[in-house]
Amino acid sequence: LGVVLGTLSACAPVIIGGGALVGTLATREKGVTGTVSDSQISTALKAKIYSYNSDLFAKIGMNVQNGEVLLTGSVPNPEWQVEAERIAWEINGVKQVINHIEISEGSGLGSVASDSLITTQVKTNLLFDGDIRSLNYSIKTVGGVVYIMGNAQSQEELDKVSSYASKVKGVKKVMNYARIKGEATP
């Protein structure tokens, strides 16, 4: 009996954790199925990019929202930029590919740290604004450019999100790819 109870108690956090994850996913505008679909696209994309070239994988960022893939980062040659987009289009369920991969030798550690700080500040601002459903957004910063993807409840909410992003120190530009609830995906 002690072994059974020990085994059951070890499972409890997994069950609770899984329920919390499903609860969190369900509160997103796209719901559980949309999130799973985006997660499947993201996993497949990352696996294919990595198997194509692990150096390319390390140099780019890949975000997926509503079947739309946002590619960011910096690569040393145009072939990698084109190949990353080609691979993204091959993934089942992809509706659009937004390619913002730049051709250059890449950014230094200071730039990566600055981008990470910007992303954290934007996400924090969204989290603490009760009028914004922050879980509906994906924020990525590359080279001081903030990329926003997700689902807005209204144009007003979307404008607030963009405004928060543009006011963070170090932001050069805001690229907003979020959709307003009920708006058709291109």
mmCIF file of C-alpha atoms in Angstrom:
data_model
loop_
_atom_site.group_PDB
_atom_site.id
_atom_site.type_symbol
_atom_site.label_atom_id
_atom_site.label_comp_id
_atom_site.label_asym_id
_atom_site.label_seq_id
_atom_site.Cartn_x
_atom_site.Cartn_y
_atom_site.Cartn_z
ATOM 1 C CA LEU A 1 0.000 0.000 0.000
ATOM 2 C CA GLY A 2 2.880 2.392 0.800
ATOM 3 C CA VAL A 3 4.332 1.844 -2.659
ATOM 4 C CA VAL A 4 0.951 2.474 -4.314
ATOM 5 C CA LEU A 5 0.371 5.687 -2.338
ATOM 6 C CA GLY A 6 3.892 6.863 -3.091
ATOM 7 C CA THR A 7 3.314 6.187 -6.764
ATOM 8 C CA LEU A 8 -0.048 7.972 -6.754
ATOM 9 C CA SER A 9 1.291 11.009 -4.931
ATOM 10 C CA ALA A 10 4.098 11.239 -7.460
ATOM 11 C CA CYS A 11 1.475 11.371 -10.236
ATOM 12 C CA ALA A 12 -0.644 14.090 -8.645
ATOM 13 C CA PRO A 13 1.555 17.037 -9.664
ATOM 14 C CA VAL A 14 1.544 15.788 -13.246
ATOM 15 C CA ILE A 15 -2.244 15.590 -13.291
ATOM 16 C CA ILE A 16 -2.627 18.987 -11.627
ATOM 17 C CA GLY A 17 0.085 20.481 -13.827
ATOM 18 C CA GLY A 18 -1.549 19.093 -16.959
ATOM 19 C CA GLY A 19 -4.932 20.454 -15.868
ATOM 20 C CA ALA A 20 -3.394 23.854 -15.246
ATOM 21 C CA LEU A 21 -1.827 23.759 -18.697
ATOM 22 C CA VAL A 22 -5.151 22.877 -20.341
ATOM 23 C CA GLY A 23 -6.862 25.599 -18.276
ATOM 24 C CA THR A 24 -4.286 28.148 -19.414
ATOM 25 C CA LEU A 25 -4.573 27.084 -23.033
ATOM 26 C CA ALA A 26 -8.367 27.227 -22.896
ATOM 27 C CA THR A 27 -8.247 30.858 -21.728
ATOM 28 C CA ARG A 28 -6.412 31.850 -24.881
ATOM 29 C CA GLU A 29 -8.673 33.197 -27.585
ATOM 30 C CA LYS A 30 -7.883 30.384 -29.977
ATOM 31 C CA GLY A 31 -8.781 27.719 -27.395
ATOM 32 C CA VAL A 32 -7.223 24.331 -26.775
ATOM 33 C CA THR A 33 -7.434 22.994 -30.348
ATOM 34 C CA GLY A 34 -5.903 26.101 -31.908
ATOM 35 C CA THR A 35 -3.034 25.996 -29.446
ATOM 36 C CA VAL A 36 -2.397 22.315 -30.039
ATOM 37 C CA SER A 37 -2.413 22.898 -33.788
ATOM 38 C CA ASP A 38 0.051 25.784 -33.477
ATOM 39 C CA SER A 39 2.197 23.669 -31.162
ATOM 40 C CA GLN A 40 2.216 20.844 -33.682
ATOM 41 C CA ILE A 41 3.225 23.239 -36.470
ATOM 42 C CA SER A 42 5.953 24.731 -34.277
ATOM 43 C CA THR A 43 7.338 21.335 -33.283
ATOM 44 C CA ALA A 44 7.353 20.055 -36.863
ATOM 45 C CA LEU A 45 8.959 23.271 -38.143
ATOM 46 C CA LYS A 46 11.707 23.253 -35.527
ATOM 47 C CA ALA A 47 12.459 19.579 -36.178
ATOM 48 C CA LYS A 48 12.694 20.099 -39.954
ATOM 49 C CA ILE A 49 14.857 23.225 -39.668
ATOM 50 C CA TYR A 50 17.156 21.474 -37.181
ATOM 51 C CA SER A 51 17.506 18.392 -39.363
ATOM 52 C CA TYR A 52 18.233 20.603 -42.388
ATOM 53 C CA ASN A 53 20.927 22.622 -40.614
ATOM 54 C CA SER A 54 21.530 22.957 -36.870
ATOM 55 C CA ASP A 55 23.421 26.249 -37.394
ATOM 56 C CA LEU A 56 20.387 27.721 -39.175
ATOM 57 C CA PHE A 57 18.194 26.482 -36.329
ATOM 58 C CA ALA A 58 20.398 28.308 -33.806
ATOM 59 C CA LYS A 59 20.299 31.591 -35.754
ATOM 60 C CA ILE A 60 16.566 32.017 -36.310
ATOM 61 C CA GLY A 61 13.441 32.423 -34.236
ATOM 62 C CA MET A 62 10.172 30.724 -35.133
ATOM 63 C CA ASN A 63 6.813 31.788 -33.716
ATOM 64 C CA VAL A 64 3.465 30.283 -34.716
ATOM 65 C CA GLN A 65 0.058 31.856 -34.089
ATOM 66 C CA ASN A 66 -3.168 30.798 -35.837
ATOM 67 C CA GLY A 67 -1.225 28.835 -38.438
ATOM 68 C CA GLU A 68 0.915 31.873 -39.282
ATOM 69 C CA VAL A 69 4.677 31.391 -39.003
ATOM 70 C CA LEU A 70 6.931 34.322 -38.135
ATOM 71 C CA LEU A 71 10.605 33.754 -38.969
ATOM 72 C CA THR A 72 13.119 36.163 -37.421
ATOM 73 C CA GLY A 73 16.853 36.331 -36.896
ATOM 74 C CA SER A 74 20.017 36.814 -38.864
ATOM 75 C CA VAL A 75 21.753 34.375 -41.215
ATOM 76 C CA PRO A 76 25.056 34.648 -43.098
ATOM 77 C CA ASN A 77 23.696 33.873 -46.576
ATOM 78 C CA PRO A 78 20.497 34.287 -48.608
ATOM 79 C CA GLU A 79 20.202 30.544 -49.256
ATOM 80 C CA TRP A 80 19.458 29.919 -45.574
ATOM 81 C CA GLN A 81 16.833 32.669 -45.570
ATOM 82 C CA VAL A 82 15.059 31.142 -48.586
ATOM 83 C CA GLU A 83 15.415 27.584 -47.287
ATOM 84 C CA ALA A 84 13.888 28.461 -43.897
ATOM 85 C CA GLU A 85 10.832 29.913 -45.630
ATOM 86 C CA ARG A 86 10.556 26.947 -48.009
ATOM 87 C CA ILE A 87 10.654 24.515 -45.094
ATOM 88 C CA ALA A 88 8.006 26.531 -43.216
ATOM 89 C CA TRP A 89 5.640 26.304 -46.194
ATOM 90 C CA GLU A 90 6.073 22.509 -46.249
ATOM 91 C CA ILE A 91 4.598 22.105 -42.767
ATOM 92 C CA ASN A 92 0.995 20.895 -42.721
ATOM 93 C CA GLY A 93 -1.394 23.569 -41.388
ATOM 94 C CA VAL A 94 0.722 26.631 -42.245
ATOM 95 C CA LYS A 95 -1.506 29.399 -43.638
ATOM 96 C CA GLN A 96 1.071 32.169 -43.963
ATOM 97 C CA VAL A 97 4.832 32.638 -43.592
ATOM 98 C CA ILE A 98 6.163 36.036 -42.538
ATOM 99 C CA ASN A 99 9.885 36.042 -43.241
ATOM 100 C CA HIS A 100 11.866 38.683 -41.360
ATOM 101 C CA ILE A 101 15.178 36.826 -41.439
ATOM 102 C CA GLU A 102 17.978 39.259 -42.226
ATOM 103 C CA ILE A 103 21.184 38.515 -44.113
ATOM 104 C CA SER A 104 24.194 39.480 -41.982
ATOM 105 C CA GLU A 105 26.836 37.968 -39.777
ATOM 106 C CA GLY A 106 24.440 38.091 -36.830
ATOM 107 C CA SER A 107 24.144 39.963 -33.621
ATOM 108 C CA GLY A 108 26.373 39.962 -30.614
ATOM 109 C CA LEU A 109 25.552 38.836 -27.101
ATOM 110 C CA GLY A 110 24.721 42.423 -26.062
ATOM 111 C CA SER A 111 22.054 42.708 -28.744
ATOM 112 C CA VAL A 112 20.493 39.392 -27.734
ATOM 113 C CA ALA A 113 20.393 40.478 -24.085
ATOM 114 C CA SER A 114 18.862 43.829 -25.030
ATOM 115 C CA ASP A 115 16.215 42.123 -27.180
ATOM 116 C CA SER A 116 15.386 39.743 -24.338
ATOM 117 C CA LEU A 117 14.980 42.665 -21.931
ATOM 118 C CA ILE A 118 12.675 44.479 -24.366
ATOM 119 C CA THR A 119 10.517 41.367 -24.811
ATOM 120 C CA THR A 120 10.285 40.902 -21.038
ATOM 121 C CA GLN A 121 9.273 44.540 -20.492
ATOM 122 C CA VAL A 122 6.576 44.403 -23.177
ATOM 123 C CA LYS A 123 5.178 41.125 -21.814
ATOM 124 C CA THR A 124 5.193 42.519 -18.270
ATOM 125 C CA ASN A 125 3.310 45.637 -19.351
ATOM 126 C CA LEU A 126 0.668 43.504 -21.065
ATOM 127 C CA LEU A 127 0.372 41.149 -18.104
ATOM 128 C CA PHE A 128 -0.352 43.939 -15.631
ATOM 129 C CA ASP A 129 -2.936 45.721 -17.785
ATOM 130 C CA GLY A 130 -6.309 44.272 -16.801
ATOM 131 C CA ASP A 131 -7.838 45.374 -20.098
ATOM 132 C CA ILE A 132 -5.483 43.197 -22.171
ATOM 133 C CA ARG A 133 -5.705 39.412 -22.446
ATOM 134 C CA SER A 134 -1.922 38.960 -22.445
ATOM 135 C CA LEU A 135 -2.072 35.179 -23.021
ATOM 136 C CA ASN A 136 -3.443 35.885 -26.495
ATOM 137 C CA TYR A 137 -0.162 37.451 -27.642
ATOM 138 C CA SER A 138 3.249 36.209 -28.661
ATOM 139 C CA ILE A 139 6.037 38.799 -28.424
ATOM 140 C CA LYS A 140 9.471 38.428 -30.037
ATOM 141 C CA THR A 141 12.219 41.050 -30.326
ATOM 142 C CA VAL A 142 15.069 40.884 -32.834
ATOM 143 C CA GLY A 143 17.520 43.740 -33.328
ATOM 144 C CA GLY A 144 15.264 46.145 -31.422
ATOM 145 C CA VAL A 145 12.258 45.310 -33.620
ATOM 146 C CA VAL A 146 9.288 43.996 -31.639
ATOM 147 C CA TYR A 147 7.103 41.449 -33.447
ATOM 148 C CA ILE A 148 3.564 40.994 -32.119
ATOM 149 C CA MET A 149 1.377 38.026 -33.066
ATOM 150 C CA GLY A 150 -1.888 36.871 -31.568
ATOM 151 C CA ASN A 151 -5.573 37.615 -31.168
ATOM 152 C CA ALA A 152 -6.892 40.979 -29.993
ATOM 153 C CA GLN A 153 -10.357 41.397 -28.526
ATOM 154 C CA SER A 154 -10.751 44.780 -30.240
ATOM 155 C CA GLN A 155 -8.906 47.451 -32.193
ATOM 156 C CA GLU A 156 -8.569 49.395 -28.929
ATOM 157 C CA GLU A 157 -6.785 46.458 -27.263
ATOM 158 C CA LEU A 158 -4.523 46.014 -30.285
ATOM 159 C CA ASP A 159 -3.620 49.717 -30.239
ATOM 160 C CA LYS A 160 -2.749 49.477 -26.517
ATOM 161 C CA VAL A 161 -0.485 46.492 -27.119
ATOM 162 C CA SER A 162 1.339 48.337 -29.927
ATOM 163 C CA SER A 163 1.622 51.433 -27.768
ATOM 164 C CA TYR A 164 3.161 49.500 -24.871
ATOM 165 C CA ALA A 165 5.695 47.942 -27.230
ATOM 166 C CA SER A 166 6.662 51.228 -28.864
ATOM 167 C CA LYS A 167 7.298 52.958 -25.522
ATOM 168 C CA VAL A 168 9.881 50.455 -24.224
ATOM 169 C CA LYS A 169 13.419 51.848 -24.255
ATOM 170 C CA GLY A 170 15.506 50.429 -27.095
ATOM 171 C CA VAL A 171 12.602 49.613 -29.430
ATOM 172 C CA LYS A 172 13.363 50.710 -32.989
ATOM 173 C CA LYS A 173 10.160 49.522 -34.625
ATOM 174 C CA VAL A 174 6.988 47.544 -33.881
ATOM 175 C CA MET A 175 5.693 44.997 -36.403
ATOM 176 C CA ASN A 176 2.155 44.025 -35.468
ATOM 177 C CA TYR A 177 0.758 40.825 -37.002
ATOM 178 C CA ALA A 178 -2.006 40.303 -34.431
ATOM 179 C CA ARG A 179 -5.572 39.799 -35.634
ATOM 180 C CA ILE A 180 -8.744 41.265 -34.219
ATOM 181 C CA LYS A 181 -11.261 38.699 -32.952
ATOM 182 C CA GLY A 182 -13.505 37.572 -35.786
ATOM 183 C CA GLU A 183 -11.184 38.906 -38.508
ATOM 184 C CA ALA A 184 -10.401 36.443 -41.289
ATOM 185 C CA THR A 185 -6.864 35.121 -41.649
ATOM 186 C CA PRO A 186 -5.341 35.990 -45.037
#
